[in-house]
Amino acid sequence: MHKYYQPDKETASREQLTAWQNKGLVETVHRVYENVPYYRKKMDDAGVKPDDIKSIEDMHKLPFLTKDDLREAYPYGLLAVPLHDCVRIQSTSGTTGRRVVAFYTQHDIDLWEECCARAITAAGGTPDDVVQVCYGYGLFTGGPGLHGGSHKVGCLTLPMSSGNTDRQIQFMTDLGATILCCTPSYAAYLTESIYERGLRDQIKLKAGIFGAEAWTQEMRHDIEEKLGIKAYDIYGLTEISGPGVSFECEAQAGMHINEDHFIAEVIDPKTGKVLGDGEKGELVFTAIDKEAFPLIRYRTKDICILTHEKCACGRTHVRMTKPLGRSDDMLIVKGVNVFPSQIETVLMNRGYAANYQIIVDRENNSDTIEVRVEMTPEMFSDELSTINANEKELVADLKSMLGILAKVKLVQPKSIQRSEGKAVRVIDKRNLYTG
Ligand code: DLL
């Protein structure tokens, strides 16, 4: 029944996992050195030859790969097989510079979909389930990845893609969707819309698989409670395959990284030094059994913590925390590091929905930060004095969370634009990185 709970792989001993990783790493390094001139040069420049890599103990000798490398090598420069062998491309949603394009052979697609199938199975999915996929289809990996995973598990798959909320809710109720796959911000929006239409009773959902953007525990609990489901986090990135690089199990205590396919390291983003379990740093991945686009020591910019501690579910694969921020999009406001997730925590703790925007600006050489958040519908009819008091309350909470003063503006319900994909939470008007 649970075809994609694969105990032989997912509960393999550490010795077995290490043996697979050693073999996969050595083979991959030799293969890319021979087939990819860009890698050969990178390794030559770093003074490392394929024979220097005998096991994962030698990983630290290999140079890191970054998004800049991908841009430089765009489009075919990192391809490790003839283009003729590829059957698909996917691409990131990047808005600056050249897009990142990832290539897949049929083997790579199967591997990726298997990861997504494991995620769906870990969320309780079986062939009896109806999986509604409202991640975007197309170049974005969200739709195609979960879609393929759902097929592999044998679920009835509703390939909705993003948007058209009325239609989403109609199919959800008419066809009795039991598992919802979308971004957490869209899940929050769908929840709100289901309540508005008075359709909560007609929803049969039991689980949600939400990822592709940061979300807090508070947001998880809110969605779980309102929809009566269990909400699972799922993580991934186009460069490594897409969603399913890691996923949550029923313990909801970190995401298991599919270690039989990907080696994970956490490094100090400044020095590149490899950090141990429990230490916070930048996540780095090496794909050990991909054919077309096998990235080695790819720096994700996602900040997180790994743990090899035993998980209650029995899976042995290492777990990562949800990304705690990005080493590159962390905001520095008045010299203080600010993560949008901290602001979200404050808002959710005070009962606001996750409809907010953070606007950072600079006036008279001094940074300003303003948080716009929608009033709850009850508040909308309150006196101005009450609204002012609520704003003041939030200012105080934010001050104690962030250590700096942030302006707060309560705006009318529904006035912040909803997202069907990844929400745009931060508007940084300072243009610190241009010119
Ligand atoms: O977002 C793949 C994906 C699709 C993951 C659907 C999960 C579900 P990219 O567009 O390449 O791929 O963006 C990758 O998104 O480096 C993280 O910064 C962020 N991200 C992905 N999953 C999570 C998550 C897809 N669960 C980038 N929590 C990554 C927080 C996430 N951030």
XYZ file of C-alpha atoms and ligand atoms in Angstrom:
467
model
C 0.000 0.000 0.000
C 2.529 2.632 1.104
C 4.627 2.016 -1.984
C 6.661 5.179 -1.508
C 7.477 4.682 2.089
C 10.757 2.972 1.224
C 12.131 1.592 4.488
C 15.094 -0.049 2.743
C 16.248 3.442 1.797
C 14.513 5.774 4.258
C 15.473 3.822 7.377
C 18.869 2.614 6.136
C 21.657 2.565 8.713
C 24.190 5.384 8.809
C 26.852 2.961 7.548
C 24.696 2.059 4.569
C 23.893 5.698 3.788
C 27.566 6.637 4.022
C 28.498 3.773 1.701
C 25.946 4.995 -0.879
C 27.142 8.561 -0.523
C 30.814 7.615 -0.867
C 30.117 5.672 -4.038
C 27.815 8.321 -5.530
C 30.186 11.168 -4.755
C 33.260 9.494 -6.246
C 31.363 8.528 -9.399
C 29.785 11.956 -9.804
C 33.064 13.810 -9.335
C 34.785 11.668 -11.973
C 31.890 12.035 -14.359
C 31.605 15.811 -14.165
C 35.382 16.237 -14.350
C 35.396 14.298 -17.604
C 32.223 15.682 -19.148
C 31.902 19.270 -17.947
C 34.758 21.625 -18.898
C 33.386 24.272 -16.515
C 33.778 21.880 -13.546
C 37.156 20.652 -14.727
C 38.434 24.223 -14.711
C 36.898 24.928 -11.321
C 38.494 21.843 -9.812
C 41.822 22.509 -11.531
C 41.770 26.090 -10.199
C 41.141 24.694 -6.710
C 44.034 22.239 -7.191
C 41.865 19.152 -6.724
C 41.807 16.092 -8.985
C 39.032 13.485 -9.088
C 41.344 10.880 -7.511
C 41.739 13.120 -4.452
C 38.094 12.418 -3.631
C 37.874 8.947 -2.128
C 34.903 9.390 0.218
C 32.652 12.052 1.755
C 35.519 12.732 4.194
C 37.193 14.499 1.258
C 34.225 16.699 0.345
C 35.734 19.790 1.896
C 38.454 19.744 -0.797
C 35.901 20.401 -3.525
C 35.116 23.995 -4.518
C 31.675 25.432 -3.853
C 29.302 26.189 -6.669
C 27.059 29.265 -6.521
C 24.213 30.816 -8.440
C 26.811 33.025 -10.127
C 28.412 29.912 -11.615
C 25.033 28.845 -12.933
C 24.510 32.240 -14.502
C 27.964 32.224 -16.018
C 27.513 28.756 -17.446
C 23.986 29.529 -18.727
C 22.418 27.730 -20.468
C 24.362 24.534 -21.260
C 27.682 25.006 -19.473
C 26.999 22.617 -16.577
C 25.253 19.939 -18.565
C 26.864 16.544 -17.840
C 25.128 14.517 -20.592
C 24.466 15.207 -24.280
C 21.463 17.490 -24.698
C 19.950 14.676 -26.738
C 19.528 12.646 -23.511
C 17.545 15.382 -21.729
C 13.762 15.334 -21.657
C 12.886 18.442 -19.594
C 13.997 21.806 -18.326
C 12.641 23.682 -15.327
C 13.620 27.153 -14.216
C 13.694 29.346 -11.138
C 11.432 32.301 -10.705
C 14.447 34.635 -10.426
C 13.677 38.224 -11.261
C 17.214 39.577 -11.470
C 19.911 38.545 -13.897
C 19.702 35.433 -15.992
C 17.312 32.742 -14.960
C 18.690 29.469 -13.715
C 17.810 26.599 -16.041
C 18.012 23.014 -14.778
C 18.053 19.976 -17.093
C 16.629 16.508 -16.476
C 16.987 13.106 -18.105
C 14.093 10.660 -17.617
C 16.136 9.086 -14.800
C 16.384 12.507 -13.100
C 12.630 13.096 -13.420
C 11.942 9.664 -11.888
C 14.322 10.389 -9.024
C 12.716 13.773 -8.350
C 9.171 12.407 -8.532
C 10.174 9.598 -6.186
C 11.252 12.234 -3.646
C 7.864 13.948 -3.988
C 6.106 10.577 -3.702
C 7.933 10.005 -0.416
C 6.749 13.426 0.796
C 3.127 12.678 -0.098
C 3.369 9.260 1.565
C 4.887 10.824 4.683
C 1.844 13.137 4.794
C -0.389 10.065 4.851
C -1.040 9.826 1.110
C -2.206 6.506 -0.372
C -3.893 5.542 -3.667
C -7.213 6.363 -1.963
C -6.343 10.058 -1.807
C -7.334 12.937 -4.042
C -4.400 15.330 -4.335
C -5.106 18.889 -5.390
C -1.947 20.447 -6.785
C -2.193 24.224 -6.884
C 1.470 25.035 -7.134
C 2.163 26.674 -10.469
C 2.712 24.363 -13.417
C 5.197 25.246 -16.113
C 8.767 26.328 -15.542
C 8.301 26.432 -11.754
C 9.045 23.027 -10.218
C 6.204 23.083 -7.659
C 3.365 21.874 -9.909
C 5.256 19.294 -12.001
C 7.083 17.847 -8.971
C 4.090 17.205 -6.722
C 2.030 16.142 -9.726
C 4.568 13.455 -10.654
C 4.868 12.365 -7.019
C 1.099 12.064 -6.686
C 0.955 9.868 -9.813
C 3.683 7.639 -8.454
C 1.785 7.106 -5.200
C -1.311 6.345 -7.255
C -3.483 9.177 -5.935
C -6.167 10.801 -8.043
C -4.348 13.974 -9.084
C -6.109 17.297 -9.687
C -3.641 19.342 -11.789
C -5.127 22.724 -10.884
C -2.037 24.927 -11.087
C -2.247 28.259 -9.249
C -4.979 30.875 -9.323
C -8.714 30.923 -9.976
C -9.710 30.487 -6.372
C -13.402 29.902 -7.121
C -12.546 26.980 -9.348
C -10.059 25.627 -6.798
C -12.748 25.567 -4.127
C -15.341 24.094 -6.449
C -13.081 21.173 -7.408
C -11.963 20.776 -3.820
C -15.538 20.327 -2.646
C -17.014 18.504 -5.690
C -14.174 16.005 -5.998
C -13.440 15.683 -2.285
C -9.759 16.629 -2.350
C -8.001 15.121 0.680
C -4.466 16.490 0.242
C -3.744 20.084 -0.730
C -0.376 21.060 -2.246
C 0.375 24.793 -2.560
C 2.411 27.610 -1.051
C 1.525 28.356 2.582
C 0.444 31.887 1.651
C -1.977 30.509 -0.920
C -3.195 27.944 1.625
C -3.971 30.837 3.990
C -5.810 32.657 1.231
C -7.780 29.561 0.243
C -8.708 29.037 3.894
C -9.976 32.582 4.143
C -11.979 32.179 0.924
C -13.502 28.852 2.057
C -14.729 30.507 5.257
C -16.120 33.492 3.375
C -18.166 31.186 1.183
C -19.379 29.234 4.210
C -18.001 26.001 2.753
C -15.878 24.753 5.640
C -18.291 21.826 6.202
C -17.876 20.613 2.649
C -14.103 20.290 2.783
C -12.661 16.772 3.098
C -9.015 17.757 3.338
C -6.876 15.827 5.808
C -3.398 17.109 4.964
C -1.581 19.985 3.313
C 1.922 19.903 1.811
C 3.089 23.474 1.888
C 6.459 24.870 0.905
C 8.487 26.971 -1.531
C 8.534 29.937 0.849
C 9.100 30.677 4.504
C 6.215 30.231 6.945
C 6.026 30.128 10.692
C 4.739 27.595 13.210
C 2.014 30.093 14.078
C 0.827 30.108 10.479
C 0.928 26.307 10.446
C -1.252 26.066 13.547
C -3.685 28.627 12.204
C -4.198 26.757 8.905
C -4.319 23.368 10.643
C -6.957 24.537 13.054
C -9.150 26.305 10.523
C -9.097 23.513 7.927
C -8.905 20.629 10.405
C -5.822 19.200 8.673
C -2.216 18.369 9.416
C 0.101 20.738 7.532
C 3.476 19.402 6.372
C 6.436 21.461 5.269
C 8.260 20.573 2.056
C 11.509 22.067 0.839
C 13.487 22.052 -2.352
C 15.114 24.125 -5.033
C 15.190 23.972 -8.803
C 18.953 23.625 -8.989
C 18.903 20.370 -6.994
C 15.673 19.033 -8.607
C 12.686 20.870 -7.117
C 10.302 20.183 -4.218
C 11.017 17.041 -2.214
C 14.721 17.529 -1.553
C 13.442 17.317 2.016
C 10.031 16.893 3.611
C 8.313 16.545 6.957
C 7.046 13.287 8.412
C 4.231 12.898 10.957
C 6.586 13.981 13.760
C 6.660 17.495 12.207
C 10.081 17.981 13.754
C 12.233 19.065 10.848
C 12.425 17.920 7.250
C 14.139 14.663 6.264
C 16.664 15.227 3.477
C 16.633 12.416 0.918
C 20.165 11.422 1.776
C 20.352 8.511 -0.630
C 20.239 11.154 -3.403
C 21.632 14.335 -1.865
C 24.497 15.002 0.532
C 23.777 17.954 2.829
C 26.355 20.122 4.585
C 25.933 23.259 6.663
C 28.723 25.813 6.387
C 29.670 29.128 7.870
C 28.563 31.481 5.060
C 31.544 33.762 5.650
C 34.410 31.285 5.959
C 33.018 28.225 4.190
C 33.951 26.071 7.192
C 31.765 22.980 7.599
C 29.651 23.161 10.773
C 28.306 20.356 12.917
C 24.855 19.245 13.999
C 22.980 21.964 15.871
C 25.039 24.782 14.353
C 23.295 27.391 12.238
C 24.702 28.070 8.789
C 24.203 27.923 5.040
C 22.901 24.717 3.547
C 25.013 23.165 0.781
C 23.908 20.252 -1.412
C 25.645 17.709 -3.583
C 23.521 15.520 -5.868
C 25.044 12.055 -6.095
C 22.911 10.188 -8.584
C 21.581 12.727 -11.035
C 22.610 12.489 -14.682
C 22.003 15.784 -16.460
C 22.624 18.462 -13.854
C 24.499 16.984 -10.894
C 25.554 20.012 -8.879
C 28.429 19.565 -6.431
C 28.596 21.586 -3.196
C 25.927 24.007 -4.329
C 25.410 26.900 -1.903
C 21.687 27.377 -1.380
C 21.889 30.635 0.652
C 19.289 29.080 2.952
C 20.248 29.305 6.589
C 19.337 26.280 8.661
C 20.422 23.687 11.209
C 20.884 19.932 10.703
C 20.275 17.129 13.161
C 21.132 13.437 12.926
C 19.153 12.674 16.087
C 16.786 9.739 15.871
C 13.334 10.718 14.612
C 10.157 9.301 16.122
C 8.998 8.205 12.647
C 11.885 5.771 12.238
C 13.418 7.444 9.184
C 17.182 7.753 9.523
C 17.707 10.537 7.004
C 19.187 13.713 8.474
C 16.677 16.447 9.290
C 16.936 20.165 8.533
C 15.064 22.940 10.266
C 12.865 25.035 8.044
C 15.011 27.762 6.503
C 15.528 30.350 9.218
C 16.279 33.004 6.643
C 18.522 33.421 3.663
C 22.101 34.442 3.895
C 21.320 36.862 1.123
C 17.836 38.237 1.801
C 18.133 38.784 5.483
C 17.284 42.434 5.993
C 19.738 44.666 7.753
C 17.797 47.587 9.153
C 19.642 50.167 11.209
C 22.449 47.642 11.414
C 20.194 44.994 12.915
C 19.522 41.636 11.254
C 15.813 41.265 10.650
C 14.149 38.114 9.386
C 10.624 38.550 7.997
C 9.619 35.385 9.854
C 10.217 37.152 13.188
C 7.740 39.832 12.175
C 5.233 37.211 11.078
C 5.504 35.499 14.457
C 4.650 38.745 16.233
C 1.635 39.372 14.010
C 0.260 35.860 14.272
C 0.690 35.855 18.049
C -1.624 38.877 18.165
C -4.244 37.130 16.027
C -3.600 38.773 12.671
C -3.767 36.745 9.456
C -0.628 36.366 7.389
C -1.486 39.260 5.121
C 1.270 41.756 5.654
C 4.018 43.674 3.946
C 7.314 44.962 5.219
C 8.480 48.197 3.664
C 12.063 49.219 4.242
C 13.218 52.669 3.210
C 15.884 55.241 3.989
C 15.182 58.809 5.085
C 17.917 61.292 5.928
C 20.478 58.500 5.845
C 18.565 56.514 8.387
C 16.736 53.258 7.721
C 13.017 53.034 8.337
C 10.886 49.931 8.535
C 7.130 49.868 8.299
C 4.923 46.840 8.735
C 1.549 47.016 7.021
C -0.897 44.463 8.241
C -4.573 43.953 7.637
C -6.955 44.538 10.501
C -9.092 41.623 11.469
C -12.684 42.111 10.221
C -13.830 42.714 13.853
C -11.319 45.506 14.264
C -12.459 47.255 11.117
C -15.541 48.598 12.861
C -13.573 49.660 15.954
C -13.024 53.260 17.026
C -9.903 54.984 15.764
C -8.565 55.069 19.305
C -8.787 51.271 19.552
C -7.010 50.885 16.234
C -4.267 53.216 17.426
C -3.922 51.194 20.594
C -3.596 47.993 18.556
C -0.899 49.574 16.428
C 0.985 50.639 19.542
C 0.770 47.128 20.925
C 2.378 45.757 17.765
C 5.092 48.405 17.798
C 6.006 47.309 21.327
C 6.004 43.605 20.410
C 8.146 44.225 17.353
C 10.560 46.306 19.397
C 11.066 43.486 21.831
C 11.409 40.882 19.050
C 13.689 42.848 16.726
C 15.350 45.337 19.023
C 14.468 48.263 16.741
C 11.521 50.552 16.300
C 9.228 49.649 13.408
C 6.240 51.690 12.298
C 2.999 49.762 12.127
C 0.053 50.581 9.916
C -3.176 48.653 10.231
C -4.855 48.674 6.846
C -8.310 47.642 5.697
C -9.066 43.945 5.392
C -8.312 42.666 1.879
C -6.262 45.705 0.886
C -2.967 43.831 0.613
C -2.702 42.000 -2.671
C -3.110 38.216 -2.328
C -0.596 35.896 -3.840
C -1.237 32.785 -5.853
C 2.384 31.782 -5.779
C 5.137 33.005 -3.537
C 4.044 36.073 -1.593
C 5.984 39.312 -1.938
C 6.397 40.248 1.701
C 9.307 42.637 1.615
C 9.578 45.836 -0.358
C 13.054 47.223 0.097
C 13.122 50.685 -1.414
C 16.711 51.354 -0.451
C 18.174 49.714 -3.566
C 21.218 48.781 -1.571
C 22.480 46.338 -4.144
C 22.344 48.402 -7.294
C 24.712 50.942 -8.738
O 10.507 26.709 -4.467
C 10.761 24.383 -5.037
C 9.575 24.041 -4.220
C 8.324 23.996 -4.813
C 9.704 23.708 -2.885
C 7.216 23.621 -4.063
C 8.616 23.328 -2.126
C 7.361 23.280 -2.722
P 12.782 27.526 -6.267
O 11.757 28.353 -6.956
O 14.039 27.205 -7.002
O 12.192 26.115 -5.879
O 13.109 28.240 -4.894
C 13.985 27.643 -3.970
O 12.747 28.636 -2.124
O 16.252 28.013 -1.800
C 14.317 28.468 -0.370
O 14.890 29.741 -0.165
C 12.834 28.641 -0.709
N 12.070 27.508 -0.145
C 11.737 26.355 -0.749
N 11.017 25.576 0.099
C 10.927 26.257 1.281
C 10.311 26.006 2.542
C 11.114 25.851 -5.090
N 9.637 24.890 2.793
C 14.057 28.474 -2.705
N 10.449 26.947 3.504
C 14.876 27.801 -1.611
C 11.129 28.097 3.279
C 11.615 27.491 1.110
N 11.700 28.399 2.108
